PDB file of C-alpha atoms in Angstrom:
ATOM      1  CA  MET A1115     -41.842  23.188  35.068  1.00  0.00           C
ATOM      2  CA  ARG A1116     -39.623  21.140  37.299  1.00  0.00           C
ATOM      3  CA  LEU A1117     -37.688  22.638  40.137  1.00  0.00           C
ATOM      4  CA  LEU A1118     -33.984  22.066  40.238  1.00  0.00           C
ATOM      5  CA  THR A1119     -33.065  20.035  43.256  1.00  0.00           C
ATOM      6  CA  PRO A1120     -29.966  20.938  45.369  1.00  0.00           C
ATOM      7  CA  SER A1121     -27.947  18.070  44.040  1.00  0.00           C
ATOM      8  CA  LEU A1122     -28.480  18.911  40.511  1.00  0.00           C
ATOM      9  CA  LEU A1123     -27.735  22.639  40.995  1.00  0.00           C
ATOM     10  CA  MET A1124     -24.284  21.558  42.623  1.00  0.00           C
ATOM     11  CA  LEU A1125     -23.801  19.018  39.501  1.00  0.00           C
ATOM     12  CA  LEU A1126     -24.460  22.044  36.930  1.00  0.00           C
ATOM     13  CA  ALA A1127     -22.243  24.230  38.952  1.00  0.00           C
ATOM     14  CA  ALA A1128     -19.398  21.879  38.968  1.00  0.00           C
ATOM     15  CA  THR A1129     -19.764  21.365  35.133  1.00  0.00           C
ATOM     16  CA  THR A1130     -19.644  25.017  34.630  1.00  0.00           C
ATOM     17  CA  ALA A1131     -16.525  25.480  36.773  1.00  0.00           C
ATOM     18  CA  VAL A1132     -14.612  22.769  34.774  1.00  0.00           C
ATOM     19  CA  ALA A1133     -15.825  24.127  31.278  1.00  0.00           C
ATOM     20  CA  ALA A1134     -14.824  27.660  32.298  1.00  0.00           C
ATOM     21  CA  PRO A1135     -11.667  28.700  30.310  1.00  0.00           C
ATOM     22  CA  THR A1136      -8.575  29.234  32.566  1.00  0.00           C
ATOM     23  CA  PRO A1137      -5.416  30.808  31.533  1.00  0.00           C
ATOM     24  CA  VAL A1138      -2.573  28.400  30.496  1.00  0.00           C
ATOM     25  CA  HIS A1139       0.768  29.120  32.545  1.00  0.00           C
ATOM     26  CA  TYR A1140       4.208  28.968  30.881  1.00  0.00           C
ATOM     27  CA  THR A1141       7.742  29.498  31.862  1.00  0.00           C
ATOM     28  CA  LEU A1142      10.310  31.283  29.494  1.00  0.00           C
ATOM     29  CA  ASP A1143      13.084  29.050  28.054  1.00  0.00           C
ATOM     30  CA  PRO A1144      16.075  30.783  28.956  1.00  0.00           C
ATOM     31  CA  ASP A1145      18.176  28.926  25.823  1.00  0.00           C
ATOM     32  CA  HIS A1146      15.565  30.235  23.283  1.00  0.00           C
ATOM     33  CA  THR A1147      15.040  33.937  24.603  1.00  0.00           C
ATOM     34  CA  TYR A1148      17.299  36.560  23.690  1.00  0.00           C
ATOM     35  CA  PRO A1149      16.431  40.274  24.363  1.00  0.00           C
ATOM     36  CA  SER A1150      18.313  42.426  21.659  1.00  0.00           C
ATOM     37  CA  PHE A1151      18.955  45.993  20.928  1.00  0.00           C
ATOM     38  CA  GLU A1152      19.956  48.756  18.423  1.00  0.00           C
ATOM     39  CA  ALA A1153      21.406  52.180  19.356  1.00  0.00           C
ATOM     40  CA  ASP A1154      22.996  55.050  17.415  1.00  0.00           C
ATOM     41  CA  HIS A1155      26.814  55.561  17.717  1.00  0.00           C
ATOM     42  CA  MET A1156      27.756  59.121  16.997  1.00  0.00           C
ATOM     43  CA  GLY A1157      25.542  58.941  13.889  1.00  0.00           C
ATOM     44  CA  LEU A1158      28.098  56.910  12.242  1.00  0.00           C
ATOM     45  CA  SER A1159      26.739  53.383  12.818  1.00  0.00           C
ATOM     46  CA  ILE A1160      24.282  51.262  14.850  1.00  0.00           C
ATOM     47  CA  TRP A1161      25.725  49.334  17.696  1.00  0.00           C
ATOM     48  CA  ARG A1162      23.962  46.021  18.369  1.00  0.00           C
ATOM     49  CA  GLY A1163      23.970  43.733  21.378  1.00  0.00           C
ATOM     50  CA  LYS A1164      21.969  41.291  23.185  1.00  0.00           C
ATOM     51  CA  PHE A1165      21.416  39.946  26.547  1.00  0.00           C
ATOM     52  CA  ASP A1166      22.384  36.161  26.875  1.00  0.00           C
ATOM     53  CA  HIS A1167      20.260  35.433  29.935  1.00  0.00           C
ATOM     54  CA  SER A1168      16.461  36.180  30.750  1.00  0.00           C
ATOM     55  CA  THR A1169      13.852  34.449  32.931  1.00  0.00           C
ATOM     56  CA  GLY A1170      10.184  34.897  33.328  1.00  0.00           C
ATOM     57  CA  THR A1171       6.626  33.450  33.286  1.00  0.00           C
ATOM     58  CA  ALA A1172       3.689  33.994  30.927  1.00  0.00           C
ATOM     59  CA  THR A1173       0.084  33.036  31.016  1.00  0.00           C
ATOM     60  CA  LEU A1174      -2.228  32.807  27.877  1.00  0.00           C
ATOM     61  CA  ASP A1175      -6.172  32.451  27.332  1.00  0.00           C
ATOM     62  CA  THR A1176      -6.805  32.398  23.775  1.00  0.00           C
ATOM     63  CA  ALA A1177     -10.691  32.051  24.247  1.00  0.00           C
ATOM     64  CA  GLY A1178     -10.861  34.951  26.637  1.00  0.00           C
ATOM     65  CA  LYS A1179      -8.287  36.893  24.524  1.00  0.00           C
ATOM     66  CA  THR A1180      -6.334  37.611  27.468  1.00  0.00           C
ATOM     67  CA  GLY A1181      -2.480  37.236  28.737  1.00  0.00           C
ATOM     68  CA  ALA A1182       0.366  38.310  30.532  1.00  0.00           C
ATOM     69  CA  ILE A1183       4.100  38.284  30.432  1.00  0.00           C
ATOM     70  CA  ASP A1184       6.701  38.816  33.130  1.00  0.00           C
ATOM     71  CA  VAL A1185      10.448  38.861  32.121  1.00  0.00           C
ATOM     72  CA  THR A1186      13.657  39.631  34.229  1.00  0.00           C
ATOM     73  CA  VAL A1187      16.839  40.201  32.132  1.00  0.00           C
ATOM     74  CA  ASP A1188      20.429  39.672  33.681  1.00  0.00           C
ATOM     75  CA  ILE A1189      22.030  42.844  32.829  1.00  0.00           C
ATOM     76  CA  ALA A1190      25.719  41.115  33.296  1.00  0.00           C
ATOM     77  CA  SER A1191      24.676  38.732  30.456  1.00  0.00           C
ATOM     78  CA  ILE A1192      25.048  41.670  27.885  1.00  0.00           C
ATOM     79  CA  ASP A1193      26.994  40.975  24.768  1.00  0.00           C
ATOM     80  CA  PHE A1194      28.059  43.531  22.074  1.00  0.00           C
ATOM     81  CA  GLY A1195      30.403  40.936  20.719  1.00  0.00           C
ATOM     82  CA  ASN A1196      33.183  43.364  22.151  1.00  0.00           C
ATOM     83  CA  PRO A1197      34.513  42.489  25.499  1.00  0.00           C
ATOM     84  CA  ALA A1198      35.926  46.017  25.883  1.00  0.00           C
ATOM     85  CA  LEU A1199      32.680  47.570  25.406  1.00  0.00           C
ATOM     86  CA  ASN A1200      30.920  45.048  27.687  1.00  0.00           C
ATOM     87  CA  LYS A1201      33.146  46.064  30.428  1.00  0.00           C
ATOM     88  CA  VAL A1202      32.358  49.809  30.002  1.00  0.00           C
ATOM     89  CA  MET A1203      28.670  49.379  29.767  1.00  0.00           C
ATOM     90  CA  LEU A1204      28.495  47.346  32.769  1.00  0.00           C
ATOM     91  CA  GLY A1205      30.512  49.559  34.906  1.00  0.00           C
ATOM     92  CA  ALA A1206      29.672  52.799  36.940  1.00  0.00           C
ATOM     93  CA  LYS A1207      30.482  55.220  34.302  1.00  0.00           C
ATOM     94  CA  ALA A1208      31.282  55.761  30.620  1.00  0.00           C
ATOM     95  CA  PRO A1209      34.556  57.166  30.024  1.00  0.00           C
ATOM     96  CA  MET A1210      33.130  60.593  28.851  1.00  0.00           C
ATOM     97  CA  CYS A1211      30.941  61.014  31.929  1.00  0.00           C
ATOM     98  CA  GLN A1212      31.498  62.425  35.292  1.00  0.00           C
ATOM     99  CA  THR A1213      28.740  60.966  37.017  1.00  0.00           C
ATOM    100  CA  GLU A1214      26.500  57.550  36.682  1.00  0.00           C
ATOM    101  CA  CYS A1215      25.777  58.018  33.202  1.00  0.00           C
ATOM    102  CA  GLY A1216      25.689  56.234  29.980  1.00  0.00           C
ATOM    103  CA  THR A1217      26.055  52.693  31.450  1.00  0.00           C
ATOM    104  CA  PHE A1218      23.947  50.184  32.888  1.00  0.00           C
ATOM    105  CA  PHE A1219      25.989  50.183  36.184  1.00  0.00           C
ATOM    106  CA  ALA A1220      25.125  46.590  36.691  1.00  0.00           C
ATOM    107  CA  GLU A1221      26.567  46.368  40.139  1.00  0.00           C
ATOM    108  CA  LYS A1222      23.817  48.464  41.663  1.00  0.00           C
ATOM    109  CA  TYR A1223      21.177  47.701  39.060  1.00  0.00           C
ATOM    110  CA  PRO A1224      21.635  43.793  38.129  1.00  0.00           C
ATOM    111  CA  THR A1225      18.321  43.512  36.449  1.00  0.00           C
ATOM    112  CA  ALA A1226      15.939  44.778  34.159  1.00  0.00           C
ATOM    113  CA  HIS A1227      12.306  43.847  34.118  1.00  0.00           C
ATOM    114  CA  TYR A1228       9.252  43.862  31.766  1.00  0.00           C
ATOM    115  CA  ARG A1229       5.852  43.272  32.616  1.00  0.00           C
ATOM    116  CA  GLY A1230       2.937  43.456  30.347  1.00  0.00           C
ATOM    117  CA  LYS A1231      -0.684  42.367  29.056  1.00  0.00           C
ATOM    118  CA  LEU A1232      -1.124  40.434  26.127  1.00  0.00           C
ATOM    119  CA  THR A1233      -3.604  42.313  23.946  1.00  0.00           C
ATOM    120  CA  ASP A1234      -5.228  42.943  20.471  1.00  0.00           C
ATOM    121  CA  PHE A1235      -5.746  39.287  19.687  1.00  0.00           C
ATOM    122  CA  VAL A1236      -6.131  38.220  16.099  1.00  0.00           C
ATOM    123  CA  ASP A1237      -7.149  34.522  15.188  1.00  0.00           C
ATOM    124  CA  GLY A1238      -6.165  33.674  18.728  1.00  0.00           C
ATOM    125  CA  ALA A1239      -2.798  35.400  18.805  1.00  0.00           C
ATOM    126  CA  PRO A1240      -1.877  38.551  20.480  1.00  0.00           C
ATOM    127  CA  THR A1241      -0.281  41.105  18.671  1.00  0.00           C
ATOM    128  CA  LYS A1242       0.709  43.626  21.108  1.00  0.00           C
ATOM    129  CA  ALA A1243       2.096  43.679  24.890  1.00  0.00           C
ATOM    130  CA  THR A1244       1.199  46.759  26.775  1.00  0.00           C
ATOM    131  CA  GLY A1245       3.187  47.156  30.134  1.00  0.00           C
ATOM    132  CA  ALA A1246       6.222  48.598  31.377  1.00  0.00           C
ATOM    133  CA  LEU A1247       9.922  48.291  31.614  1.00  0.00           C
ATOM    134  CA  THR A1248      12.041  48.976  34.668  1.00  0.00           C
ATOM    135  CA  MET A1249      15.648  49.783  34.344  1.00  0.00           C
ATOM    136  CA  ARG A1250      18.194  51.330  36.639  1.00  0.00           C
ATOM    137  CA  GLY A1251      15.493  52.026  39.035  1.00  0.00           C
ATOM    138  CA  VAL A1252      13.362  53.881  36.456  1.00  0.00           C
ATOM    139  CA  THR A1253      10.129  52.528  35.394  1.00  0.00           C
ATOM    140  CA  ARG A1254       8.549  53.754  31.901  1.00  0.00           C
ATOM    141  CA  PRO A1255       5.468  52.435  29.783  1.00  0.00           C
ATOM    142  CA  LEU A1256       6.519  50.276  26.764  1.00  0.00           C
ATOM    143  CA  THR A1257       4.424  48.757  24.279  1.00  0.00           C
ATOM    144  CA  LEU A1258       5.901  45.867  22.202  1.00  0.00           C
ATOM    145  CA  THR A1259       4.312  44.743  18.679  1.00  0.00           C
ATOM    146  CA  ILE A1260       4.224  41.274  18.287  1.00  0.00           C
ATOM    147  CA  ASP A1261       5.288  40.433  14.504  1.00  0.00           C
ATOM    148  CA  ARG A1262       4.932  36.522  14.980  1.00  0.00           C
ATOM    149  CA  PHE A1263       3.246  34.336  17.612  1.00  0.00           C
ATOM    150  CA  LYS A1264       2.696  30.538  17.383  1.00  0.00           C
ATOM    151  CA  CYS A1265       2.051  27.688  19.775  1.00  0.00           C
ATOM    152  CA  VAL A1266       2.723  23.961  18.906  1.00  0.00           C
ATOM    153  CA  PRO A1267       3.037  20.841  21.003  1.00  0.00           C
ATOM    154  CA  ASP A1268       6.859  20.509  22.158  1.00  0.00           C
ATOM    155  CA  PHE A1269       7.997  17.554  20.310  1.00  0.00           C
ATOM    156  CA  MET A1270      10.112  16.551  23.618  1.00  0.00           C
ATOM    157  CA  LEU A1271       7.459  17.360  25.975  1.00  0.00           C
ATOM    158  CA  LYS A1272       4.130  16.465  24.401  1.00  0.00           C
ATOM    159  CA  PRO A1273       1.320  17.006  24.917  1.00  0.00           C
ATOM    160  CA  ARG A1274       2.825  20.328  26.729  1.00  0.00           C
ATOM    161  CA  LEU A1275       2.784  23.455  24.304  1.00  0.00           C
ATOM    162  CA  ARG A1276       5.700  25.602  23.267  1.00  0.00           C
ATOM    163  CA  CYS A1277       4.675  29.099  22.395  1.00  0.00           C
ATOM    164  CA  GLY A1278       7.409  31.394  20.484  1.00  0.00           C
ATOM    165  CA  ALA A1279       7.277  35.341  19.366  1.00  0.00           C
ATOM    166  CA  ASP A1280       8.887  38.080  18.175  1.00  0.00           C
ATOM    167  CA  ALA A1281       8.378  41.343  19.671  1.00  0.00           C
ATOM    168  CA  LEU A1282       9.392  44.766  18.853  1.00  0.00           C
ATOM    169  CA  GLY A1283       9.422  48.070  20.516  1.00  0.00           C
ATOM    170  CA  THR A1284      11.349  51.495  21.007  1.00  0.00           C
ATOM    171  CA  PHE A1285      12.299  53.593  23.923  1.00  0.00           C
ATOM    172  CA  GLU A1286      14.511  56.716  24.776  1.00  0.00           C
ATOM    173  CA  ARG A1287      17.397  55.470  26.753  1.00  0.00           C
ATOM    174  CA  ASP A1288      18.275  58.649  28.476  1.00  0.00           C
ATOM    175  CA  GLU A1289      14.819  58.435  30.307  1.00  0.00           C
ATOM    176  CA  PHE A1290      16.503  55.462  32.035  1.00  0.00           C
ATOM    177  CA  GLY A1291      19.774  57.349  32.692  1.00  0.00           C
ATOM    178  CA  LEU A1292      21.322  55.845  29.861  1.00  0.00           C
ATOM    179  CA  ASP A1293      22.615  59.173  28.496  1.00  0.00           C
ATOM    180  CA  GLY A1294      25.979  58.624  27.236  1.00  0.00           C
ATOM    181  CA  GLY A1295      26.840  60.396  24.211  1.00  0.00           C
ATOM    182  CA  LYS A1296      23.746  62.662  24.506  1.00  0.00           C
ATOM    183  CA  SER A1297      25.958  65.964  24.633  1.00  0.00           C
ATOM    184  CA  PHE A1298      27.626  65.054  21.527  1.00  0.00           C
ATOM    185  CA  GLY A1299      24.370  64.574  19.833  1.00  0.00           C
ATOM    186  CA  MET A1300      23.790  60.789  19.806  1.00  0.00           C
ATOM    187  CA  ASP A1301      20.278  59.531  19.048  1.00  0.00           C
ATOM    188  CA  MET A1302      18.599  58.229  22.310  1.00  0.00           C
ATOM    189  CA  LYS A1303      16.231  56.001  20.554  1.00  0.00           C
ATOM    190  CA  VAL A1304      16.786  52.429  21.263  1.00  0.00           C
ATOM    191  CA  ALA A1305      15.071  49.555  19.054  1.00  0.00           C
ATOM    192  CA  LEU A1306      14.401  46.557  21.314  1.00  0.00           C
ATOM    193  CA  ARG A1307      13.635  43.259  19.748  1.00  0.00           C
ATOM    194  CA  ILE A1308      12.634  40.205  21.837  1.00  0.00           C
ATOM    195  CA  GLN A1309      13.083  36.542  20.594  1.00  0.00           C
ATOM    196  CA  VAL A1310      11.169  34.550  23.039  1.00  0.00           C
ATOM    197  CA  GLU A1311      10.266  30.719  23.450  1.00  0.00           C
ATOM    198  CA  ALA A1312       8.055  29.573  26.455  1.00  0.00           C
ATOM    199  CA  VAL A1313       7.116  25.909  27.615  1.00  0.00           C
ATOM    200  CA  GLN A1314       3.650  25.169  29.092  1.00  0.00           C
ATOM    201  CA  ASP A1315       4.096  24.277  32.869  1.00  0.00           C
ATOM    202  CA  LYS A1316       3.020  20.797  34.178  1.00  0.00           C
TER     203      LYS A1316
END
């Protein structure tokens, strides 16, 4: 059996390093990313709203079945479709509260942040994101179910990829200090849905 020369060993090492799978890095497209939410209003109707501006990054290694996502949401970009309600929810407190309750208090807490790992891959696509949401200075675990996930060549930026997903999760808003209406019996559960697209970095 022939011994491998040092030069051949170096060549094999270099070839292995090039062939090794590496995560693909993406930047979120803020014009196609809209976290939205649904929350109870006095047991009578469902309030719906969205955030119009988010930034973030993602990584994806389909071969290794790993990935991560890091998203920051601009709280001041909230939109209920009701300017008066937007103003109340961005202020320091809701009218029925004596303290900093029930609102996002955007002046003090201008962003919300979600960081998670992409998991449970099926046919090369993640079906869950497991991580944590930080809002109003409080961090809590939050798992998102990814209903749809697809990557295609971006028609304007080929051969770079554009990936899109639709994710859904729930949390109890009073755990983050958003407890307005709790004393009136309002349900604290919030459904969070994230429509997101990201473009492969150069």
